[in-house]
Coordinates of C-alpha atoms and ligand atoms in Angstrom, one line a residue:
Chain P
M14 CA -11.7 -17.7 15.3
R15 CA -15.4 -17.2 15.7
I16 CA -15.9 -20.7 14.6
L17 CA -13.3 -21.9 17.4
T18 CA -15.3 -19.7 20.0
V19 CA -18.6 -21.3 19.3
L20 CA -16.9 -24.6 19.5
F21 CA -15.2 -23.6 22.5
L22 CA -18.5 -22.6 24.1
S23 CA -21.0 -25.5 23.0
L24 CA -18.2 -27.9 24.9
L25 CA -18.4 -26.0 28.1
L26 CA -22.0 -25.9 27.8
S27 CA -22.1 -30.1 27.3
G28 CA -19.7 -30.3 30.2
C29 CA -22.1 -27.9 32.3
A30 CA -24.6 -30.9 32.5
S31 CA -22.2 -33.5 33.5
S32 CA -22.0 -33.9 37.1
N33 CA -18.2 -33.5 37.0
W34 CA -18.5 -30.2 36.7
G35 CA -18.8 -27.9 39.9
W36 CA -19.4 -24.6 38.6
Y37 CA -20.4 -23.6 41.9
V38 CA -17.1 -22.3 42.8
V39 CA -17.5 -19.3 40.1
D40 CA -21.3 -19.1 40.2
P41 CA -21.5 -15.4 40.4
T42 CA -25.1 -15.6 42.1
T43 CA -23.2 -16.9 45.6
T44 CA -21.4 -15.0 47.6
T45 CA -18.3 -17.1 47.7
G46 CA -19.0 -17.8 43.4
A47 CA -18.6 -14.0 43.4
N48 CA -15.6 -13.6 45.4
N49 CA -13.8 -16.3 43.5
I50 CA -14.4 -14.3 40.2
R51 CA -13.6 -10.8 41.8
F52 CA -10.4 -12.8 43.1
L53 CA -9.7 -14.2 39.7
L54 CA -10.5 -11.0 37.8
S55 CA -7.8 -9.0 40.5
G56 CA -5.0 -10.4 38.0
L57 CA -6.0 -8.7 34.8
G58 CA -4.4 -5.2 36.1
N59 CA -1.3 -7.1 36.6
T60 CA -1.3 -9.2 33.3
V61 CA -2.1 -5.8 31.1
L62 CA 0.4 -3.7 32.9
L63 CA 3.0 -6.6 32.6
S64 CA 2.8 -7.1 29.2
L65 CA 2.4 -3.5 28.3
T66 CA 5.7 -2.1 30.1
A67 CA 7.5 -5.3 28.8
I68 CA 6.5 -4.8 25.1
S69 CA 6.7 -0.6 25.4
I70 CA 10.5 -1.4 26.2
S71 CA 11.2 -4.7 23.8
I72 CA 10.2 -2.4 21.1
V73 CA 12.4 0.6 21.8
V74 CA 15.5 -2.0 22.7
G75 CA 14.2 -4.0 19.7
L76 CA 14.2 -0.8 17.1
L77 CA 18.3 0.0 18.8
V78 CA 19.0 -3.4 18.1
A79 CA 17.5 -3.2 14.7
L80 CA 19.3 -0.1 13.7
P81 CA 22.9 -1.5 13.6
G82 CA 21.6 -4.7 11.8
L83 CA 21.1 -2.2 8.7
S84 CA 24.3 -0.7 9.1
E85 CA 27.1 -1.0 6.0
R86 CA 29.8 -1.5 8.9
P87 CA 30.4 -5.6 9.5
A88 CA 31.1 -5.2 13.2
L89 CA 27.6 -3.1 13.5
R90 CA 25.9 -5.8 11.7
R91 CA 27.6 -8.9 13.8
F92 CA 26.2 -7.2 17.2
N93 CA 22.7 -7.3 15.9
R94 CA 23.1 -11.2 14.5
V95 CA 24.6 -12.5 17.8
Y96 CA 22.2 -10.2 20.1
V97 CA 19.3 -12.2 18.0
E98 CA 20.6 -15.2 17.8
L99 CA 21.5 -15.4 21.6
V100 CA 18.3 -13.6 23.0
R101 CA 16.1 -15.9 20.5
A102 CA 17.6 -19.1 21.8
V103 CA 16.7 -18.5 25.5
P104 CA 13.5 -20.0 26.6
I105 CA 11.2 -17.3 28.3
L106 CA 10.5 -19.0 31.5
V107 CA 14.8 -19.8 31.9
L108 CA 14.8 -16.3 31.2
I109 CA 12.4 -15.4 33.8
L110 CA 14.1 -17.4 36.6
W111 CA 17.4 -16.3 35.6
V112 CA 16.5 -12.7 36.0
Y113 CA 14.7 -13.3 39.1
Y114 CA 16.8 -15.6 41.1
G115 CA 20.1 -15.1 39.2
L116 CA 20.6 -11.9 38.4
P117 CA 20.8 -10.2 41.9
Q118 CA 23.6 -12.7 42.9
V119 CA 25.4 -10.9 39.9
T120 CA 24.4 -7.2 40.2
G121 CA 23.9 -7.5 44.3
L122 CA 20.5 -5.9 44.2
A123 CA 17.2 -7.8 45.0
I124 CA 14.9 -7.3 41.9
N125 CA 11.1 -7.1 42.7
V126 CA 8.7 -9.7 40.9
F127 CA 7.0 -7.2 38.7
W128 CA 10.4 -5.9 37.2
A129 CA 12.1 -9.4 37.0
G130 CA 9.2 -10.1 34.8
V131 CA 9.4 -7.2 32.6
I132 CA 12.8 -7.5 32.2
A133 CA 12.5 -10.9 31.3
L134 CA 10.1 -10.4 28.7
A135 CA 11.2 -7.5 27.1
L136 CA 14.8 -9.2 26.9
S137 CA 13.4 -12.1 25.4
D138 CA 10.7 -10.0 23.2
S139 CA 13.3 -7.6 21.8
A140 CA 15.1 -10.4 19.5
F141 CA 11.8 -10.7 17.7
Q142 CA 10.9 -6.9 17.8
A143 CA 14.5 -6.4 16.2
E144 CA 13.8 -8.6 13.5
I145 CA 10.4 -7.4 13.1
F146 CA 12.0 -3.6 12.7
R147 CA 14.8 -5.0 10.2
A148 CA 12.4 -6.3 7.8
G149 CA 10.0 -3.4 8.0
I150 CA 12.8 -0.6 7.7
Q151 CA 14.3 -3.0 4.8
S152 CA 10.6 -3.2 2.8
I153 CA 11.5 0.9 2.2
N154 CA 12.2 1.7 -1.2
R155 CA 15.9 3.0 -1.4
G156 CA 14.5 6.2 -3.2
Q157 CA 13.0 7.4 -0.2
Y158 CA 16.8 7.4 1.8
E159 CA 17.9 9.1 -1.4
A160 CA 15.2 11.7 -1.4
A161 CA 16.0 12.7 2.3
H162 CA 19.7 12.6 1.6
S163 CA 19.2 15.1 -1.0
I164 CA 17.1 17.5 0.9
S165 CA 20.1 17.2 3.4
L166 CA 18.0 15.6 6.3
N167 CA 20.3 13.8 8.7
Y168 CA 20.4 9.8 9.9
R169 CA 17.9 10.6 12.7
D170 CA 15.5 13.0 10.8
T171 CA 15.4 10.4 7.8
M172 CA 14.6 7.6 10.3
R173 CA 12.4 9.4 12.6
Y174 CA 10.3 11.8 10.2
I175 CA 10.9 9.4 6.6
I176 CA 11.6 5.7 7.2
L177 CA 10.2 4.6 10.5
P178 CA 6.9 6.1 10.1
Q179 CA 6.3 4.0 7.0
A180 CA 8.0 1.0 8.4
I181 CA 6.1 1.3 11.6
R182 CA 2.8 1.4 9.7
R183 CA 3.8 -1.6 7.7
I184 CA 4.8 -3.7 11.0
L185 CA 1.7 -3.0 12.7
P186 CA 0.2 -6.5 12.2
A187 CA 3.5 -8.1 13.6
L188 CA 3.7 -5.5 16.5
G189 CA -0.3 -6.4 17.1
N190 CA 0.9 -10.2 16.9
Q191 CA 3.9 -9.7 19.3
L192 CA 1.6 -7.8 21.9
V193 CA -0.7 -11.0 21.9
Y194 CA 2.1 -13.2 22.3
M195 CA 3.2 -11.1 25.1
L196 CA -0.2 -11.2 26.9
K197 CA 0.4 -14.9 26.8
M198 CA 3.7 -15.3 27.8
S199 CA 3.0 -13.3 30.8
S200 CA 1.5 -16.0 32.1
L201 CA 4.7 -17.7 33.0
V202 CA 5.7 -14.8 35.5
S203 CA 3.4 -16.9 37.8
V204 CA 6.0 -19.1 38.4
I205 CA 8.4 -16.3 40.6
G206 CA 5.0 -15.2 42.2
M207 CA 3.8 -12.3 40.2
Q208 CA -0.1 -11.9 40.9
E209 CA -1.4 -12.0 37.9
L210 CA -4.2 -14.1 36.0
T211 CA -2.4 -17.2 36.1
R212 CA -1.0 -16.9 39.8
K213 CA -4.7 -16.0 40.8
A214 CA -6.3 -19.0 39.4
N215 CA -3.4 -21.3 40.5
E216 CA -3.9 -20.1 44.1
L217 CA -7.8 -20.6 44.1
V218 CA -7.2 -23.9 42.6
V219 CA -5.3 -24.6 45.5
S220 CA -7.8 -23.7 47.9
E221 CA -11.0 -24.7 46.1
Y222 CA -9.9 -28.0 44.5
R223 CA -11.7 -26.9 41.1
P224 CA -8.9 -26.9 38.6
L225 CA -11.1 -27.7 35.5
E226 CA -14.0 -24.9 36.4
I227 CA -11.0 -22.2 37.4
Y228 CA -8.7 -23.3 34.7
T229 CA -11.7 -22.8 31.9
V230 CA -12.3 -19.7 33.5
L231 CA -8.6 -18.7 33.0
V232 CA -8.6 -19.5 29.7
L233 CA -11.7 -17.2 28.9
E234 CA -10.3 -14.5 30.4
Y235 CA -7.2 -14.8 28.1
L236 CA -9.6 -15.1 25.1
V237 CA -11.7 -12.3 26.3
L238 CA -8.1 -10.1 26.9
I239 CA -6.6 -11.1 23.4
M240 CA -9.8 -10.5 21.5
V241 CA -10.3 -7.1 22.8
V242 CA -6.8 -6.2 22.1
S243 CA -6.7 -7.6 18.4
A244 CA -9.9 -5.4 18.0
G245 CA -8.0 -2.6 19.2
V246 CA -4.9 -3.4 16.9
R247 CA -7.1 -3.7 13.8
W248 CA -8.8 -0.5 14.7
L249 CA -5.2 1.5 14.8
E250 CA -4.5 -0.2 11.8
R251 CA -7.9 1.1 9.9
R252 CA -7.5 4.4 11.5
M253 CA -3.5 4.7 10.2
Q254 CA -4.8 4.0 6.9
A255 CA -7.3 6.5 7.0
D256 CA -5.2 8.9 8.5
E257 CA -3.5 8.5 4.8
R258 CA -6.7 9.0 3.3
A259 CA -7.5 11.7 4.6
Chain Z
M1261 CA 35.4 19.2 -21.6
H1262 CA 34.3 22.3 -23.4
N1263 CA 31.8 25.0 -22.0
H1264 CA 30.0 26.9 -24.2
S1265 CA 28.0 28.7 -21.8
A1266 CA 26.0 31.0 -24.0
R1267 CA 23.7 32.5 -20.9
S1268 CA 24.9 32.4 -17.8
G1269 CA 23.2 34.5 -16.5
G1270 CA 22.6 33.4 -12.5
T1271 CA 22.0 36.6 -10.7
M1272 CA 21.6 34.9 -7.5
Q1273 CA 24.6 33.0 -7.3
K1274 CA 27.1 34.2 -5.1
A1275 CA 30.0 32.4 -6.5
T1276 CA 32.4 34.0 -9.2
E1277 CA 31.0 33.8 -12.4
S1278 CA 34.5 32.3 -13.7
A1279 CA 34.1 29.5 -11.1
P1280 CA 32.7 26.2 -12.5
A1281 CA 29.6 25.0 -10.6
I1282 CA 30.7 21.6 -11.1
E1283 CA 34.1 20.3 -12.0
I1284 CA 34.7 16.6 -12.8
A1285 CA 37.9 15.2 -13.4
G1286 CA 39.1 12.1 -14.3
L1287 CA 36.2 10.0 -12.7
N1288 CA 36.1 6.4 -12.7
K1289 CA 32.8 4.7 -10.8
Y1290 CA 32.9 0.9 -10.5
F1291 CA 29.9 -1.4 -9.2
G1292 CA 32.2 -4.2 -7.7
D1293 CA 34.1 -5.5 -11.0
F1294 CA 31.7 -3.7 -13.4
Q1295 CA 33.1 -0.3 -14.8
A1296 CA 30.0 2.4 -14.8
L1297 CA 32.1 5.5 -15.0
S1298 CA 35.2 5.4 -17.5
D1299 CA 37.7 8.9 -17.0
V1300 CA 34.6 11.0 -17.0
S1301 CA 35.3 15.0 -17.0
L1302 CA 32.9 17.4 -17.2
N1303 CA 32.6 21.2 -16.1
V1304 CA 29.2 23.3 -15.4
N1305 CA 29.3 27.2 -15.1
T1306 CA 27.4 28.7 -13.2
G1307 CA 24.1 29.4 -14.6
E1308 CA 24.5 26.7 -17.8
K1309 CA 22.3 24.0 -18.4
V1310 CA 23.5 20.7 -19.2
V1311 CA 21.3 17.9 -20.9
V1312 CA 22.8 14.5 -20.7
C1313 CA 21.4 11.7 -23.1
G1314 CA 22.6 8.6 -24.2
P1315 CA 21.2 4.7 -24.2
S1316 CA 19.9 2.9 -21.6
G1317 CA 23.0 1.7 -18.8
S1318 CA 25.2 4.2 -20.2
G1319 CA 25.9 5.7 -16.9
K1320 CA 24.0 8.9 -17.1
S1321 CA 22.5 8.2 -13.7
T1322 CA 25.2 7.3 -12.0
L1323 CA 27.1 10.1 -13.3
I1324 CA 24.8 12.7 -11.9
R1325 CA 24.3 10.4 -8.6
C1326 CA 28.3 11.0 -7.9
V1327 CA 27.5 14.8 -7.7
N1328 CA 25.7 14.7 -4.7
R1329 CA 27.0 11.5 -3.4
L1330 CA 24.3 9.5 -4.0
E1331 CA 27.1 7.1 -5.3
T1332 CA 30.5 7.4 -4.3
H1333 CA 33.5 7.4 -6.6
Q1334 CA 36.6 5.5 -6.8
S1335 CA 38.9 7.8 -8.4
G1336 CA 38.8 11.2 -10.2
T1337 CA 37.6 14.5 -8.7
I1338 CA 34.1 16.3 -8.1
R1339 CA 34.0 19.5 -6.8
V1340 CA 30.9 21.5 -6.4
D1341 CA 31.2 25.4 -6.1
G1342 CA 34.6 24.7 -5.0
V1343 CA 34.3 22.2 -2.6
T1344 CA 35.8 18.7 -3.2
L1345 CA 33.8 15.7 -2.5
D1346 CA 36.3 13.6 -0.6
G1347 CA 34.5 11.5 1.5
S1348 CA 34.4 14.0 4.5
R1349 CA 31.1 14.6 6.1
S1350 CA 31.5 18.4 6.2
A1351 CA 32.2 18.4 2.5
L1352 CA 28.9 16.2 1.9
D1353 CA 26.9 18.1 3.7
T1354 CA 28.1 21.6 2.1
V1355 CA 27.8 20.0 -1.3
R1356 CA 24.1 18.5 -0.4
A1357 CA 22.8 21.9 0.5
K1358 CA 23.8 23.4 -2.7
V1359 CA 22.3 20.4 -5.0
G1360 CA 18.8 19.7 -5.5
M1361 CA 17.6 16.5 -7.1
V1362 CA 14.9 15.2 -8.9
F1363 CA 14.5 11.6 -9.3
Q1364 CA 12.8 9.5 -12.3
Q1365 CA 10.4 7.9 -9.7
F1366 CA 9.5 11.5 -7.6
N1367 CA 10.4 9.9 -4.3
L1368 CA 7.7 12.0 -2.5
F1369 CA 7.4 10.9 1.1
P1370 CA 4.0 8.8 0.8
H1371 CA 3.2 9.3 4.7
L1372 CA 3.3 13.1 4.3
S1373 CA 1.0 15.5 2.7
V1374 CA 2.2 17.5 -0.1
L1375 CA 2.8 20.7 2.6
D1376 CA 4.8 18.5 4.8
N1377 CA 6.8 16.8 2.0
L1378 CA 7.9 20.3 1.1
T1379 CA 8.4 22.0 4.8
I1380 CA 10.3 19.1 6.4
G1381 CA 13.7 20.0 4.7
P1382 CA 13.2 23.9 5.2
R1383 CA 11.9 22.9 9.3
R1384 CA 14.4 20.4 10.0
V1385 CA 17.8 21.1 7.9
R1386 CA 17.3 24.9 7.7
G1387 CA 15.9 25.4 10.9
L1388 CA 12.9 28.0 9.5
S1389 CA 9.7 28.3 11.6
D1390 CA 6.8 26.4 10.9
T1391 CA 4.9 29.5 9.4
A1392 CA 8.1 30.6 7.4
A1393 CA 8.3 26.9 5.9
R1394 CA 4.5 27.1 5.0
D1395 CA 5.3 30.6 3.2
L1396 CA 8.2 29.3 1.4
A1397 CA 6.5 25.9 0.6
M1398 CA 3.7 27.6 -0.5
H1399 CA 5.7 30.1 -3.1
Y1400 CA 7.5 27.2 -4.6
L1401 CA 3.9 25.4 -4.8
E1402 CA 2.6 28.2 -6.7
R1403 CA 5.8 28.4 -8.7
V1404 CA 4.9 25.1 -10.2
Q1405 CA 1.4 26.0 -10.5
I1406 CA -0.4 23.5 -7.4
P1407 CA -1.1 25.8 -4.4
E1408 CA -4.4 24.3 -4.3
Q1409 CA -2.8 20.6 -3.9
A1410 CA -1.0 21.7 -0.7
D1411 CA -3.0 19.5 1.7
K1412 CA -3.5 16.2 -0.5
F1413 CA -1.1 13.1 -0.2
P1414 CA 1.0 12.3 -2.9
R1415 CA -0.7 9.2 -4.0
H1416 CA -4.1 11.3 -5.0
L1417 CA -2.1 13.5 -7.3
S1418 CA -1.4 12.6 -10.9
G1419 CA 2.6 11.7 -11.9
G1420 CA 2.8 15.1 -13.5
Q1421 CA 1.5 16.8 -10.2
Q1422 CA 3.6 14.6 -8.5
Q1423 CA 7.0 15.3 -9.9
R1424 CA 6.3 19.1 -9.9
V1425 CA 6.0 18.6 -6.1
A1426 CA 9.0 16.9 -5.8
I1427 CA 10.6 19.8 -8.1
A1428 CA 8.9 22.3 -5.4
R1429 CA 10.7 20.0 -2.6
S1430 CA 13.9 20.5 -4.3
L1431 CA 13.6 24.1 -4.5
C1432 CA 12.4 25.0 -1.0
M1433 CA 15.9 24.1 0.1
E1434 CA 17.3 26.8 -2.1
P1435 CA 20.2 24.8 -4.1
Q1436 CA 22.1 26.4 -6.1
I1437 CA 22.3 24.0 -8.8
M1438 CA 19.6 21.0 -9.9
L1439 CA 19.9 17.5 -10.7
F1440 CA 17.5 15.9 -12.8
D1441 CA 17.1 12.0 -13.8
E1442 CA 14.9 11.8 -16.2
P1443 CA 12.3 13.6 -14.7
T1444 CA 9.3 12.8 -17.0
S1445 CA 10.6 9.0 -18.1
A1446 CA 7.7 7.7 -15.6
L1447 CA 5.0 9.8 -17.1
D1448 CA 2.2 9.5 -19.2
P1449 CA 2.7 11.5 -22.2
E1450 CA 0.3 14.2 -21.6
M1451 CA 1.9 14.8 -18.3
I1452 CA 5.2 15.4 -19.9
S1453 CA 4.5 18.9 -20.9
E1454 CA 3.5 20.3 -17.9
V1455 CA 6.8 18.8 -15.9
L1456 CA 8.9 20.3 -18.7
D1457 CA 7.2 23.9 -18.7
V1458 CA 8.3 24.1 -14.9
M1459 CA 11.8 23.1 -16.1
V1460 CA 12.1 25.4 -18.6
E1461 CA 10.6 28.3 -16.4
L1462 CA 13.6 27.2 -13.8
A1463 CA 16.6 27.3 -16.4
E1464 CA 15.3 31.3 -17.7
S1465 CA 15.6 31.9 -13.8
G1466 CA 19.2 31.3 -14.3
M1467 CA 19.3 28.3 -12.4
T1468 CA 22.4 26.0 -13.0
M1469 CA 21.0 22.5 -14.1
V1470 CA 22.1 19.1 -15.1
C1471 CA 19.5 17.2 -16.6
V1472 CA 19.3 13.8 -17.7
T1473 CA 16.5 13.4 -20.4
H1474 CA 15.7 12.4 -23.7
E1475 CA 13.1 15.3 -24.4
M1476 CA 15.0 16.6 -27.4
G1477 CA 12.6 19.5 -27.7
F1478 CA 13.3 20.6 -24.5
A1479 CA 17.0 19.9 -24.8
R1480 CA 17.0 22.4 -28.3
R1481 CA 15.1 25.0 -26.1
V1482 CA 17.3 25.4 -23.0
A1483 CA 20.8 23.5 -23.2
D1484 CA 23.7 25.2 -23.4
T1485 CA 25.9 21.9 -23.8
M1486 CA 24.6 18.7 -24.9
V1487 CA 26.2 15.5 -23.3
F1488 CA 26.3 12.2 -24.9
M1489 CA 27.4 9.1 -23.1
D1490 CA 27.7 5.9 -23.9
H1491 CA 29.4 3.1 -22.0
G1492 CA 30.3 5.0 -18.8
R1493 CA 32.4 7.3 -21.0
I1494 CA 31.3 10.9 -22.2
V1495 CA 31.3 10.5 -26.0
E1496 CA 30.3 14.3 -27.3
S1497 CA 30.0 17.1 -25.7
S1498 CA 29.3 20.2 -27.5
P1499 CA 26.5 23.3 -28.0
P1500 CA 22.8 21.9 -29.2
D1501 CA 23.6 23.5 -32.8
T1502 CA 26.5 21.5 -33.2
F1503 CA 25.3 18.3 -31.4
F1504 CA 22.0 18.0 -33.5
T1505 CA 23.1 19.0 -36.9
A1506 CA 26.3 17.6 -37.0
P1507 CA 27.1 15.0 -33.9
E1508 CA 30.8 14.1 -34.5
S1509 CA 30.3 10.0 -33.4
E1510 CA 28.7 7.6 -35.2
R1511 CA 27.4 6.0 -32.1
C1512 CA 25.8 9.6 -31.3
Q1513 CA 24.4 10.0 -34.7
T1514 CA 22.7 6.7 -34.6
F1515 CA 21.1 7.6 -31.0
L1516 CA 20.2 10.5 -32.0
K1517 CA 18.7 9.2 -35.1
Q1518 CA 16.5 6.4 -33.0
I1519 CA 15.4 9.0 -30.7
L1520 CA 14.1 11.9 -33.0
S1521 CA 12.6 9.1 -35.2
H1522 CA 9.6 9.2 -33.1
Ligands
ADP612 N1 24.0 -0.1 -7.6 C1 24.5 -0.7 -8.8 N2 24.9 -2.1 -8.6 C2 25.3 -2.7 -9.7 N3 25.3 -2.0 -10.8 C3 24.9 -0.8 -11.2 C4 24.3 -0.2 -10.1 N4 23.7 1.2 -10.8 C5 23.9 1.0 -11.9 N5 24.7 0.3 -12.1 C6 25.0 -0.3 -13.8 O1 25.9 0.7 -14.2 C7 25.5 1.0 -15.3 C8 25.3 2.3 -15.8 O2 23.8 2.5 -14.9 P1 22.9 4.1 -14.8 O3 24.0 5.3 -14.8 O4 21.8 3.8 -14.2 O5 22.8 3.8 -16.5 P2 21.4 4.9 -17.2 O6 21.0 5.9 -15.9 O7 22.2 5.7 -18.4 O8 20.8 4.2 -17.8 C9 24.5 0.1 -15.9 O9 25.0 -1.2 -16.6 C10 23.5 -0.5 -14.5 O10 23.5 -1.9 -14.7
MG613 MG1 19.2 6.0 -15.6

């Protein structure tokens, strides 16, 4: 990660010397440049909000889809398989277009860009979350269920207090991956007009004709955002381990 | 099966003294095509202590796991304190509330402190308040002699301490019957006695107990009935005096010779 960053930055710096670059568009010492940077950054809130809302929903849906996958009843397991296989097969961009333009024709209700994005991203991610939860829950020793049953805990309490807390600790790195993935995929929602980071960059490119510089800033925005999120996830992991050690 | 209830002395049991705590009749249990239990019948009276032994794979675990339905049986009947395990939810709930179980691998909840391991059942199942559950947990931790470990996590305890916590966790549900599945087999030798001491104390308090164990010193001390299993059958069932001095079957003799020789 660090090596890549260094490589990337040195590439940029060497590019600065070349006359092909027009960094003035994002030069913070000029009024225009500062305004442009502010404009680009103004999409950050939406990118984060969109991704966090979507992943919160997809975690819940993923769990609800994972549980039948662990059932002893074949019908429930089949529901899990069909859901995962179907949802996983649809490209996210297609899902976004379908939810935004297609779904209102079915429901008769117009849907705003934000929620269309949330629904599409959450739906798409839920299939992966379901698989992550299934694997995480399956990795818990059978003795834990037996001990829970032997003290008469019902299914809900067994899951809630015994199995899931242990499973979530184990899948935390995978959940972190999904969050990173979600932050990146949220850029696709720009195609339906969601004012997030990528959309802002696109709009600025249209008015300033400086795609190289503006998209470079966009790349850096995602890079920094994701490095911060990764650090946050690692911090959470360490804290959960520390909790257990306390 | 015979019952030799020398000291059925349960004072805390509500069940009538004559009604057996556990009645198993004609039990058959298959794993796929493999028959793990064949026509097993066993009665355990209230307050009686039964020690089950036999070679590995003979069906000892399967038998006691059928009693609280961690395994389901295919035919035969199991009745616990008069309640037949017929596959219904209500029968299962009733029986699980009466029966506590201690596992070879302890199966403590690793993400919960010792205290939380003990209070989760009382709080969630028996509806006790946090303070009541805590008091109850401390009472049983004192009984297994590790109250000072209440706030630690299981992995910071020795094997012997973990198993005593597991026993306390079961006792917090105030069961009428306790099942033990080789509770000392996973322990280092120097920790076996601290667990057996707790079990002896429990036996003396009048608890109905079924213990799968090869600790023959313990068996001699507490057992009312010795059961020997082989190939999914109960081969021998007799009071310890007869069992250790004059076992009837040859297989039981050989087995005893093997485990008593060291
Ligand atoms: N879940 C299972 N699936 C298939 N076979 C099993 C299962 N559990 C136990 N068995 C088999 O049943 C037999 C009895 O097992 P068990 O009751 O664990 O024996 P013991 O406790 O006396 O060592 C063994 O042959 C074992 O392999
Ligand atoms: Mg066994």
